[in-house]
mmCIF file with all atom_site columns, C-alpha atoms in Angstrom:
data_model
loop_
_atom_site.group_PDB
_atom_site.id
_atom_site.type_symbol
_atom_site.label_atom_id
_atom_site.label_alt_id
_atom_site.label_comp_id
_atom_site.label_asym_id
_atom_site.label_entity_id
_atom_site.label_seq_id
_atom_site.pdbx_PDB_ins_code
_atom_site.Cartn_x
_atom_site.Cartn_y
_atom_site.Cartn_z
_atom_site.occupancy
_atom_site.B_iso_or_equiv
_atom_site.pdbx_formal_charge
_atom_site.auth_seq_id
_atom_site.auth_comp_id
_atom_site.auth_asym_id
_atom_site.auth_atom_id
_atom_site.pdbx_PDB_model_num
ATOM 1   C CA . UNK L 1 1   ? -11.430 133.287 89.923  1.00 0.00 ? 96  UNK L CA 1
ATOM 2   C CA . UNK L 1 2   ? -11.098 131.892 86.273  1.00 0.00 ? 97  UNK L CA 1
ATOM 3   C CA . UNK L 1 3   ? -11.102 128.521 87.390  1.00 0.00 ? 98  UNK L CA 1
ATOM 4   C CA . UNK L 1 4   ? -13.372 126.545 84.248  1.00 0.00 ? 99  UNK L CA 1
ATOM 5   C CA . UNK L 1 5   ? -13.625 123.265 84.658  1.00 0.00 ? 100 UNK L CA 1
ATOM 6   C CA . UNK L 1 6   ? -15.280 122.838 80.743  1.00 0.00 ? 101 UNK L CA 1
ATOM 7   C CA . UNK L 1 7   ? -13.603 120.941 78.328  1.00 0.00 ? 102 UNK L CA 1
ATOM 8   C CA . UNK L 1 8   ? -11.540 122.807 76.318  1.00 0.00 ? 103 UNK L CA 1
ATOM 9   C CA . UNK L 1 9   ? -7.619  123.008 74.370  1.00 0.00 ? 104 UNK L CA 1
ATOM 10  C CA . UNK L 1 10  ? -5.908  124.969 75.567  1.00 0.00 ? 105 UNK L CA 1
ATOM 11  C CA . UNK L 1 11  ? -1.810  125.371 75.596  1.00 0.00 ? 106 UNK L CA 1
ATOM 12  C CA . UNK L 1 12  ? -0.916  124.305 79.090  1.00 0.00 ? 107 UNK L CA 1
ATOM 13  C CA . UNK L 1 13  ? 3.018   123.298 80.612  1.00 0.00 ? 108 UNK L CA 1
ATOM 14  C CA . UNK L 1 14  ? 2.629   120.339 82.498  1.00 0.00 ? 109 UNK L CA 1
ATOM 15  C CA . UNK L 1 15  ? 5.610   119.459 84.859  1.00 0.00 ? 110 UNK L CA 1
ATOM 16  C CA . UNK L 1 16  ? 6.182   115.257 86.006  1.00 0.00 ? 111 UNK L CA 1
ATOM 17  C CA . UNK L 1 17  ? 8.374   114.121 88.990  1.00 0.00 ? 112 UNK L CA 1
ATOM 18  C CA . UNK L 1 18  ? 9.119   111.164 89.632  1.00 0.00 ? 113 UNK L CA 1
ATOM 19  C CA . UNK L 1 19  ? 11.604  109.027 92.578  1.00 0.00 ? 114 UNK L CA 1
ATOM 20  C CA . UNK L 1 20  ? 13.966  106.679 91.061  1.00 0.00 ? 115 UNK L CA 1
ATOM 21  C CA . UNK L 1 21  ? 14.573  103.593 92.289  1.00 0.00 ? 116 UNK L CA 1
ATOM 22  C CA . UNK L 1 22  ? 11.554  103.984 94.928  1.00 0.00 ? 117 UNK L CA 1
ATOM 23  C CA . UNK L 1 23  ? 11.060  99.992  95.428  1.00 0.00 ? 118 UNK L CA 1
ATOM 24  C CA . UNK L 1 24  ? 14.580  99.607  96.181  1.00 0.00 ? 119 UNK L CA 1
ATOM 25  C CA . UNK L 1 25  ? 14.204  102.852 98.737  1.00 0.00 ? 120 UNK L CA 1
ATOM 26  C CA . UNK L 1 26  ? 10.669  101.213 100.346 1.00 0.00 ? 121 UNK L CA 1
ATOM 27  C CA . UNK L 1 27  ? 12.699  97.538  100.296 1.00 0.00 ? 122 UNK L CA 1
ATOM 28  C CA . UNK L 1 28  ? 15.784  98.919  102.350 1.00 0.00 ? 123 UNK L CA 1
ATOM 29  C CA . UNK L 1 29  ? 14.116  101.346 104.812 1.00 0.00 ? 124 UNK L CA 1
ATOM 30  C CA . UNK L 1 30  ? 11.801  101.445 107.535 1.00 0.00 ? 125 UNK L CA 1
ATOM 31  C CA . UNK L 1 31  ? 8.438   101.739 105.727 1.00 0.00 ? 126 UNK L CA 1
ATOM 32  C CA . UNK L 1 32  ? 7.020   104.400 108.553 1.00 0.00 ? 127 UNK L CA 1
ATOM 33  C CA . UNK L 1 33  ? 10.072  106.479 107.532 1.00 0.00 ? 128 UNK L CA 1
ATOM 34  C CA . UNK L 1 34  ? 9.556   106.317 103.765 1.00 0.00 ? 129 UNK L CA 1
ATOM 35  C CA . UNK L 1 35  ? 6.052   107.347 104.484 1.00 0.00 ? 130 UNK L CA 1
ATOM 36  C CA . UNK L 1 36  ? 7.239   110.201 106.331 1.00 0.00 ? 131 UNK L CA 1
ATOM 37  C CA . UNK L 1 37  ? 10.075  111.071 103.689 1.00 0.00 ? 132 UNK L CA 1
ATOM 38  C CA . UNK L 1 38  ? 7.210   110.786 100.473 1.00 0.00 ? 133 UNK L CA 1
ATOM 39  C CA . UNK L 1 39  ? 4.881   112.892 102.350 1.00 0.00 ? 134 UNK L CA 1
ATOM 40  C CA . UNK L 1 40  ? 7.491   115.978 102.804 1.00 0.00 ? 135 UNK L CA 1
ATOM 41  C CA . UNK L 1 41  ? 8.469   115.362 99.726  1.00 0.00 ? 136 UNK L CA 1
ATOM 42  C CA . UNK L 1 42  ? 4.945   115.686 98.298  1.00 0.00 ? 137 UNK L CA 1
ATOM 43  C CA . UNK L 1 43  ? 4.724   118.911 100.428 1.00 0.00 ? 138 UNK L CA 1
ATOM 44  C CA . UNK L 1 44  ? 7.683   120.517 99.053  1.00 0.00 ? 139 UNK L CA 1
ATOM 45  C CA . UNK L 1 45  ? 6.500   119.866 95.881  1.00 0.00 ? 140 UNK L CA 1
ATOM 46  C CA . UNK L 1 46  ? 2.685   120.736 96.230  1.00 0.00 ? 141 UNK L CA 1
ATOM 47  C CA . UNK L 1 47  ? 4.522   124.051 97.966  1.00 0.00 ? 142 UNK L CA 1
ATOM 48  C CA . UNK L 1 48  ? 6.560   125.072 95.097  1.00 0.00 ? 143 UNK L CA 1
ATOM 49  C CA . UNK L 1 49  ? 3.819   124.088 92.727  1.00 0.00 ? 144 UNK L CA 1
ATOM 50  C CA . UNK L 1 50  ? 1.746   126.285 94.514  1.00 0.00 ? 145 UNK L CA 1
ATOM 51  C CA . UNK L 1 51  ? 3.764   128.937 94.689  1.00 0.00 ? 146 UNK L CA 1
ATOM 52  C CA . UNK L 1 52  ? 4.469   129.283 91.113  1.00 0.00 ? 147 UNK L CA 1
ATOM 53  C CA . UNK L 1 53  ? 0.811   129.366 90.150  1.00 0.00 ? 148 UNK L CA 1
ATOM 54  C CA . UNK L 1 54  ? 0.399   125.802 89.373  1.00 0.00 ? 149 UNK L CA 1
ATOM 55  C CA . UNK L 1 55  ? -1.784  123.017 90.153  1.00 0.00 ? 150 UNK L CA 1
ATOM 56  C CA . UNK L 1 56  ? -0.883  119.748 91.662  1.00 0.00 ? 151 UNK L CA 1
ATOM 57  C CA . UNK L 1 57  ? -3.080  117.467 89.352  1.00 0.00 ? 152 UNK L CA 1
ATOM 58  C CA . UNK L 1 58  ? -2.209  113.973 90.637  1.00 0.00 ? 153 UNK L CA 1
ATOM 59  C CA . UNK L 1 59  ? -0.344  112.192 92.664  1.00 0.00 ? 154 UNK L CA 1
ATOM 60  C CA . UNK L 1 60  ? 0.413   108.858 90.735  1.00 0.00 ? 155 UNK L CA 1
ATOM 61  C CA . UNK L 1 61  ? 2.285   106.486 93.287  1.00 0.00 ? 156 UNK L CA 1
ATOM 62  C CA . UNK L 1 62  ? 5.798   108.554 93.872  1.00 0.00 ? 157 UNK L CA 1
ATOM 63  C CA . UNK L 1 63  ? 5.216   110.626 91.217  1.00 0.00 ? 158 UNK L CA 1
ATOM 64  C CA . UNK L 1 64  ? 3.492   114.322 90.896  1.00 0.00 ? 159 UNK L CA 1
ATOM 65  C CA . UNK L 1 65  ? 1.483   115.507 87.962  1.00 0.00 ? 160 UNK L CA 1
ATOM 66  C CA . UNK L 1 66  ? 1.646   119.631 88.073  1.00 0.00 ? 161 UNK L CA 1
ATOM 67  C CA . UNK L 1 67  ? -0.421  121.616 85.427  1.00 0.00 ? 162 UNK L CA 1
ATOM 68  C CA . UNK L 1 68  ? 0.593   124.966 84.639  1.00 0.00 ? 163 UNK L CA 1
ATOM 69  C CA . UNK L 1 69  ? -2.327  127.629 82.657  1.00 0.00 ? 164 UNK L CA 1
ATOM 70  C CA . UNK L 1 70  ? -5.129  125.329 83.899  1.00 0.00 ? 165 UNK L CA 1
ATOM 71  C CA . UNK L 1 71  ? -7.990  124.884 84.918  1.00 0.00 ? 166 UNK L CA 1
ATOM 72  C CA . UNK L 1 72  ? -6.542  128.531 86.193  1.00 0.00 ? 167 UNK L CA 1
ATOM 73  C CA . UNK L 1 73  ? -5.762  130.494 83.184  1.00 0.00 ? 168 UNK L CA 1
ATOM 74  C CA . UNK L 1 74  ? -2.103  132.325 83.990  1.00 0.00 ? 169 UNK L CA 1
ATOM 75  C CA . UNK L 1 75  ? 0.491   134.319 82.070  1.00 0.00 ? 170 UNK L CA 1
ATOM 76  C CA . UNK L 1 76  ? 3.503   133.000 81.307  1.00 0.00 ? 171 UNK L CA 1
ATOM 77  C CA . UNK L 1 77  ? 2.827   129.096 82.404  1.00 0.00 ? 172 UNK L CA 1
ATOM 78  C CA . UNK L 1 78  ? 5.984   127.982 80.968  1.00 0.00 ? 173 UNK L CA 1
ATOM 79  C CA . UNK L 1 79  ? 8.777   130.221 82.859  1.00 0.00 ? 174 UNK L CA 1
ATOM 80  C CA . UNK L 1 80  ? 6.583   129.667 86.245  1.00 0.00 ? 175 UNK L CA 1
ATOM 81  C CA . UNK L 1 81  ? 6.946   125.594 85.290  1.00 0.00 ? 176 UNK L CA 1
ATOM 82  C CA . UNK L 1 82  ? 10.459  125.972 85.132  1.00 0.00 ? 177 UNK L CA 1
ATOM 83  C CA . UNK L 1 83  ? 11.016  128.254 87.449  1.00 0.00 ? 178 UNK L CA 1
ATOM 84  C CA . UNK L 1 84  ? 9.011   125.539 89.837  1.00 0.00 ? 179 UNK L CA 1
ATOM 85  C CA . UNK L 1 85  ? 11.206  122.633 88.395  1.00 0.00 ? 180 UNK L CA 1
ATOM 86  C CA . UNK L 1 86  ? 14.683  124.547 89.380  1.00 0.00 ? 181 UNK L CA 1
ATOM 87  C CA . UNK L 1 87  ? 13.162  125.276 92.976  1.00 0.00 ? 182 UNK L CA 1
ATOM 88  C CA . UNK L 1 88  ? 12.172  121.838 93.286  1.00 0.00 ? 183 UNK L CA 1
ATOM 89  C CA . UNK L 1 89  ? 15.478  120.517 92.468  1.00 0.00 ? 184 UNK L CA 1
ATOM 90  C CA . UNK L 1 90  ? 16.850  122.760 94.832  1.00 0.00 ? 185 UNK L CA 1
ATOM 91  C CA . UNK L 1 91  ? 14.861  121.994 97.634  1.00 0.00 ? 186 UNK L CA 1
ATOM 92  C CA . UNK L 1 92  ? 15.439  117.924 96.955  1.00 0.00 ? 187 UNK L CA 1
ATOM 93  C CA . UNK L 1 93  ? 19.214  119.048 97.456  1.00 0.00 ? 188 UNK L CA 1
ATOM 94  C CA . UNK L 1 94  ? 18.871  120.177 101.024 1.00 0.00 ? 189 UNK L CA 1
ATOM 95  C CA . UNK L 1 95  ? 16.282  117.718 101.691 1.00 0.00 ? 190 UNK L CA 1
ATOM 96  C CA . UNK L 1 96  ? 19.206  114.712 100.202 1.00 0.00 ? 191 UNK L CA 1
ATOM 97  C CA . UNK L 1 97  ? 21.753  116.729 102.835 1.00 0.00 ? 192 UNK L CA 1
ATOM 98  C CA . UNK L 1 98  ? 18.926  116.475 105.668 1.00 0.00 ? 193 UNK L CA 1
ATOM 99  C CA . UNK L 1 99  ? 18.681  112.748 104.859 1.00 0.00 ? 194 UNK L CA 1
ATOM 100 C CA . UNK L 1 100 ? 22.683  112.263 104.830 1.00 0.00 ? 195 UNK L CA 1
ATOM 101 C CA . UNK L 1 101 ? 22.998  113.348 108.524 1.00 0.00 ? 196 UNK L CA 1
ATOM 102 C CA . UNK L 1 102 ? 20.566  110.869 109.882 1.00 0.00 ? 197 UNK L CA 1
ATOM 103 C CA . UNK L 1 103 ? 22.527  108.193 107.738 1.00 0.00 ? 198 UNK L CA 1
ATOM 104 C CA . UNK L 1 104 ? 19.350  107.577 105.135 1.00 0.00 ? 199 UNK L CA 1
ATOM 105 C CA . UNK L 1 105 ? 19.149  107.193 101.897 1.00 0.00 ? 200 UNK L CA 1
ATOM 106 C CA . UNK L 1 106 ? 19.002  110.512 99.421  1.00 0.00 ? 201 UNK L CA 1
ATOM 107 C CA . UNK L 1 107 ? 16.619  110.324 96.810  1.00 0.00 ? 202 UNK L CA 1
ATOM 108 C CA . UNK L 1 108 ? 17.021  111.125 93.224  1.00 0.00 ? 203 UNK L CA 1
ATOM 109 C CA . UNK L 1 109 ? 13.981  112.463 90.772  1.00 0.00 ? 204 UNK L CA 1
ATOM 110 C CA . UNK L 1 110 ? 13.767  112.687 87.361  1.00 0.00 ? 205 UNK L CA 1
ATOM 111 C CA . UNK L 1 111 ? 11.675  116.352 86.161  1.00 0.00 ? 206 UNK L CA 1
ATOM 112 C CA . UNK L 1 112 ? 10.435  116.596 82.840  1.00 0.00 ? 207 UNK L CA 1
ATOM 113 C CA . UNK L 1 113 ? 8.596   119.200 81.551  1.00 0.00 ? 208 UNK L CA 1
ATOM 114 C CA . UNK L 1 114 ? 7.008   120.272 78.100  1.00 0.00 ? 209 UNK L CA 1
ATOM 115 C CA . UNK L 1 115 ? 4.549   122.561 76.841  1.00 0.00 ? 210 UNK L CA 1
ATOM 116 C CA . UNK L 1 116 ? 2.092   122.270 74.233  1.00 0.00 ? 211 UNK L CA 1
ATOM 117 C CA . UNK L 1 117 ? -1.884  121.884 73.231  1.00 0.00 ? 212 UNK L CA 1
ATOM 118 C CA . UNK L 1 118 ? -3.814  119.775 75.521  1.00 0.00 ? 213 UNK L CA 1
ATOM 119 C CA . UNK L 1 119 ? -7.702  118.831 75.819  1.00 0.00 ? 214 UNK L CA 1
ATOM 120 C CA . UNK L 1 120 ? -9.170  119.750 79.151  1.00 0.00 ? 215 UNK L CA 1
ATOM 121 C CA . UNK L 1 121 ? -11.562 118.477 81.582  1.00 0.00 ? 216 UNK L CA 1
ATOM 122 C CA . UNK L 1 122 ? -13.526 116.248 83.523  1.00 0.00 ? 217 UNK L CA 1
ATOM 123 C CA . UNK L 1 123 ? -12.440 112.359 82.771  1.00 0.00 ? 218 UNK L CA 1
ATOM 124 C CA . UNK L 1 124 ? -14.250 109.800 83.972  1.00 0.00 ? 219 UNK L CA 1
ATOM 125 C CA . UNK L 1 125 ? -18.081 108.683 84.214  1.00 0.00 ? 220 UNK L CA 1
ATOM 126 C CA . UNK L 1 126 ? -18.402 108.284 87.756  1.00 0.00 ? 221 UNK L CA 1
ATOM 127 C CA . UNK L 1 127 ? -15.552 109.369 89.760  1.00 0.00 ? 222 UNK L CA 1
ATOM 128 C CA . UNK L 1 128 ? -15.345 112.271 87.746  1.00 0.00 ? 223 UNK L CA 1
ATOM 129 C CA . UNK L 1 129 ? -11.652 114.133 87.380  1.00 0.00 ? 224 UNK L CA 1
ATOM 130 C CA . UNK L 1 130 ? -10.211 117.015 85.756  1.00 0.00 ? 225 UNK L CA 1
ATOM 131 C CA . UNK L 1 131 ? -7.265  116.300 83.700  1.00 0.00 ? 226 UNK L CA 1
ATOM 132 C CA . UNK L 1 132 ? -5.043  116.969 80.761  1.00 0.00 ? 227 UNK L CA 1
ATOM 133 C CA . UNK L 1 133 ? -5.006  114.834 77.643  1.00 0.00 ? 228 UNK L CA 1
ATOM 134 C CA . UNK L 1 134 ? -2.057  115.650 75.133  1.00 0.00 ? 229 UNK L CA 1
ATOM 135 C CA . UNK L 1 135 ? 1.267   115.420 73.442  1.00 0.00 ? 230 UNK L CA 1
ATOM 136 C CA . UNK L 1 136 ? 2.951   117.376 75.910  1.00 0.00 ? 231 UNK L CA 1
ATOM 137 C CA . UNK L 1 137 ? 1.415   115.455 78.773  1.00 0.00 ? 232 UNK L CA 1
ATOM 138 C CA . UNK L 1 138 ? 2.920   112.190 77.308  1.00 0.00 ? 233 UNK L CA 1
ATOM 139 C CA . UNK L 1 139 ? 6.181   114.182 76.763  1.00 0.00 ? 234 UNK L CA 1
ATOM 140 C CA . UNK L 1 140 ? 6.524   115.225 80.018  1.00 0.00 ? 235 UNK L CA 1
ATOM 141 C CA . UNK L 1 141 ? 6.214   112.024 82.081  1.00 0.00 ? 236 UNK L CA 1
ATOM 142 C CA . UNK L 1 142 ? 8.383   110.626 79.501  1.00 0.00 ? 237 UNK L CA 1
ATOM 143 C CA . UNK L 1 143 ? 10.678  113.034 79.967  1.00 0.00 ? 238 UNK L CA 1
ATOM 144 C CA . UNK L 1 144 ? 11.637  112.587 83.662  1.00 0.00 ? 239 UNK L CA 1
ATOM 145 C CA . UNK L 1 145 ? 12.258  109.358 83.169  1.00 0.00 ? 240 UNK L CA 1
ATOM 146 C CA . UNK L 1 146 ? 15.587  110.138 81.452  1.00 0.00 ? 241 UNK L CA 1
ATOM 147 C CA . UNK L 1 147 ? 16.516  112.547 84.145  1.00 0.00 ? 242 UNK L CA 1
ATOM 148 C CA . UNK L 1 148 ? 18.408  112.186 88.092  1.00 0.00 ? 243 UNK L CA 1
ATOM 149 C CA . UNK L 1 149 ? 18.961  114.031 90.782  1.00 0.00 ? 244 UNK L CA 1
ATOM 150 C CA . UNK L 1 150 ? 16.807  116.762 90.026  1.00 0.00 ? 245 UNK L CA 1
ATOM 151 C CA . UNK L 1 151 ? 17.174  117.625 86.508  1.00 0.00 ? 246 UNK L CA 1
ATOM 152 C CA . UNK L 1 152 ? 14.723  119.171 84.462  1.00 0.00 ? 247 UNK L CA 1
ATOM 153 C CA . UNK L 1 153 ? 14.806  118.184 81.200  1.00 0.00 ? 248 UNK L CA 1
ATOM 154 C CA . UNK L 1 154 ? 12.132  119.756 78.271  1.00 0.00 ? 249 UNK L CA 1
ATOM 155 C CA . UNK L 1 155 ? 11.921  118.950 74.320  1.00 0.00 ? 250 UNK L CA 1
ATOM 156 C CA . UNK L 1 156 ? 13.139  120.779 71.912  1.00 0.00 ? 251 UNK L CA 1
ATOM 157 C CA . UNK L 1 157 ? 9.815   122.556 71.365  1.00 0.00 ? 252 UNK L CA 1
ATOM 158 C CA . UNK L 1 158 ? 9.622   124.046 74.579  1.00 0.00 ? 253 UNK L CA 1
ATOM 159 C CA . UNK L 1 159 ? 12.952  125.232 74.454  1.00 0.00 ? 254 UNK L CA 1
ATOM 160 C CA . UNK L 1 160 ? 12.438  127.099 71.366  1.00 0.00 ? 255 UNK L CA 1
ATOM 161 C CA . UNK L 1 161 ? 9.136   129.123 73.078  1.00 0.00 ? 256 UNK L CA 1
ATOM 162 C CA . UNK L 1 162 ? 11.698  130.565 76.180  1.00 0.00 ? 257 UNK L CA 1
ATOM 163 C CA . UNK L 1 163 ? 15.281  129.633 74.794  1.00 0.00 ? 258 UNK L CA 1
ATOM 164 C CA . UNK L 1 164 ? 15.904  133.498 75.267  1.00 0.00 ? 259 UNK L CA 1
ATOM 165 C CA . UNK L 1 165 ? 14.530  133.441 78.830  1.00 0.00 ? 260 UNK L CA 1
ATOM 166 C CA . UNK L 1 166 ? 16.489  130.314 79.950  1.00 0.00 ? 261 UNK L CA 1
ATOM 167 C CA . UNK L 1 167 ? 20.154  128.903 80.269  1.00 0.00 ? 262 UNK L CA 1
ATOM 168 C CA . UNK L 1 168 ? 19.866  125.683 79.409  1.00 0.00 ? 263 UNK L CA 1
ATOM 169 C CA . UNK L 1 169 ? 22.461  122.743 77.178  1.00 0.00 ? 264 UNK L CA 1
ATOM 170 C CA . UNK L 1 170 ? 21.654  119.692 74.589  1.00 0.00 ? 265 UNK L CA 1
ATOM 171 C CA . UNK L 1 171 ? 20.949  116.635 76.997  1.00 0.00 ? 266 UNK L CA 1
ATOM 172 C CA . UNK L 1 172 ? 20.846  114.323 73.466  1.00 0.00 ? 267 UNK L CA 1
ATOM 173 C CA . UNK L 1 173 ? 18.447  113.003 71.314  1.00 0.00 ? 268 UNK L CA 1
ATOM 174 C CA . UNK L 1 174 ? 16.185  110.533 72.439  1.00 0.00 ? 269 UNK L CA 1
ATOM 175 C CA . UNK L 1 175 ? 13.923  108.133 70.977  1.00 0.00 ? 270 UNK L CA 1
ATOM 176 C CA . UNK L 1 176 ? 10.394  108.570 72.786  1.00 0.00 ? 271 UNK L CA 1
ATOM 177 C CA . UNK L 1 177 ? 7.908   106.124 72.579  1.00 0.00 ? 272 UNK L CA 1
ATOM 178 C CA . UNK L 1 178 ? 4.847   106.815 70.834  1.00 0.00 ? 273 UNK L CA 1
ATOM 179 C CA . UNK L 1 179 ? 6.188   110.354 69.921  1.00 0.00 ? 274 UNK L CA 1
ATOM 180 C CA . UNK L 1 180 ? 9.722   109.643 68.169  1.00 0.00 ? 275 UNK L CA 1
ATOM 181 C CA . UNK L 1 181 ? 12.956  111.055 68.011  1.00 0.00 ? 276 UNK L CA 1
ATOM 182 C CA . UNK L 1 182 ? 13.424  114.364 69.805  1.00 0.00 ? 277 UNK L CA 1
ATOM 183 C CA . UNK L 1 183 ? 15.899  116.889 70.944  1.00 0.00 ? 278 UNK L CA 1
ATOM 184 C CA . UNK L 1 184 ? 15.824  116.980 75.052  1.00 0.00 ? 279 UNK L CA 1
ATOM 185 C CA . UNK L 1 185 ? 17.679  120.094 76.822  1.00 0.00 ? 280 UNK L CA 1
ATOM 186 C CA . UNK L 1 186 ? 18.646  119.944 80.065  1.00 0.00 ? 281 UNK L CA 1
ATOM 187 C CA . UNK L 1 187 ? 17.330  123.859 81.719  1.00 0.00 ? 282 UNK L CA 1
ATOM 188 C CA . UNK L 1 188 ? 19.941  125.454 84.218  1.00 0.00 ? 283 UNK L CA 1
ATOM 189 C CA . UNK L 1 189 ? 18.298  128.400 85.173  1.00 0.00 ? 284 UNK L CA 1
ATOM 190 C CA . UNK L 1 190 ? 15.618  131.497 83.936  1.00 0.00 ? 285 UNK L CA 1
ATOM 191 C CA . UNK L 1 191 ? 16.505  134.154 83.263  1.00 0.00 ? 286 UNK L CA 1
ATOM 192 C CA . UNK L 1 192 ? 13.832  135.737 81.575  1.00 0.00 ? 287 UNK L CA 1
ATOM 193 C CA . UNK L 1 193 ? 10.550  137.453 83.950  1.00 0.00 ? 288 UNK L CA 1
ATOM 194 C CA . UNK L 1 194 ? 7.973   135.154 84.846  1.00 0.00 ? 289 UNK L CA 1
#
């Protein structure tokens, strides 16, 4: 089923969400309905993960952690990250109209996404986990933190592995912490076969 759960590197795409301004949407709403909003959320997401041949590899408060190429191996990881990014950000649009007609709150998320070389496996000594430790890890949640209602946003690296497969424009250059100064692209749609 070439699941391996041995550490390894391994280039991987690793897609973040995350909810902006989710204290201020917990302080001003019901709390049973925020549950019920992050959990359809998380379903969509886990959904569209799914169905683009990823793997949901935490959920870190409001935010998802997907993996894309591990621990199953697939072909083209980054298009089917991408392609799960734009479907996400779709679905949070009819989800934001949903919330709209019962007079609640829409939500905004930041998705970043990168791909690169990443060390795999189980972390931990006693509550074991599999995980990805790596540049484009870092990247990514760092990523959608410079992005809103639903834009997906990737470095200038990835762009350069798909930039014929993709429609995407120069979101700016930012200054990342621990990584430096980088090109970030805002993707608009694939083009290319995934």
């Amino acid at each position: 089923d070439n699941l391996d759960f041995e550490s390894e590197k391994r280039e991987i795409s690793v897609l973040f969400t995350d909810i902006r301004d989710f204290t201020k949407l917990v302080n001003e709403n019901d709390q049973w309905i925020v549950m019920n909003l992050i959990n359809h959320y998380f379903k969509v997401i886990a959904d569209t993960i799914y169905e683009y041949r990823g793997t949901v590899n935490k959920y870190i408060g409001d935010s998802v952690m997907a993996l894309f190429n591990a621990p199953r191996k697939i072909d083209n990881h980054l298009l089917c990250a991408l392609k799960a990014g734009l479907k996400i950000s779709q679905e949070l649009q009819k989800l934001n109209i949903k919330l709209k007609e019962r007079n609640l709150i829409p939500i905004s998320v930041g998705i970043g996404i990168s791909c690169g070389d990443a060390l795999l496996g189980s972390l931990g000594e006693k509550f074991m986990e599999y995980s990805a430790l790596g540049n484009c890890v870092n990247l990514a949640s760092r990523l959608q933190s410079y992005g809103n209602n639903g834009l997906i946003l990737i470095d200038e690296a990835t762009y350069d592995k798909v930039k014929d497969k993709i429609e995407a424009e120069e979101h700016g250059i930012y200054d990342i912490k621990s990584i430096g100064r980088i090109k970030v692209y805002r993707v608009i749609n694939v083009i290319g076969d995934y």
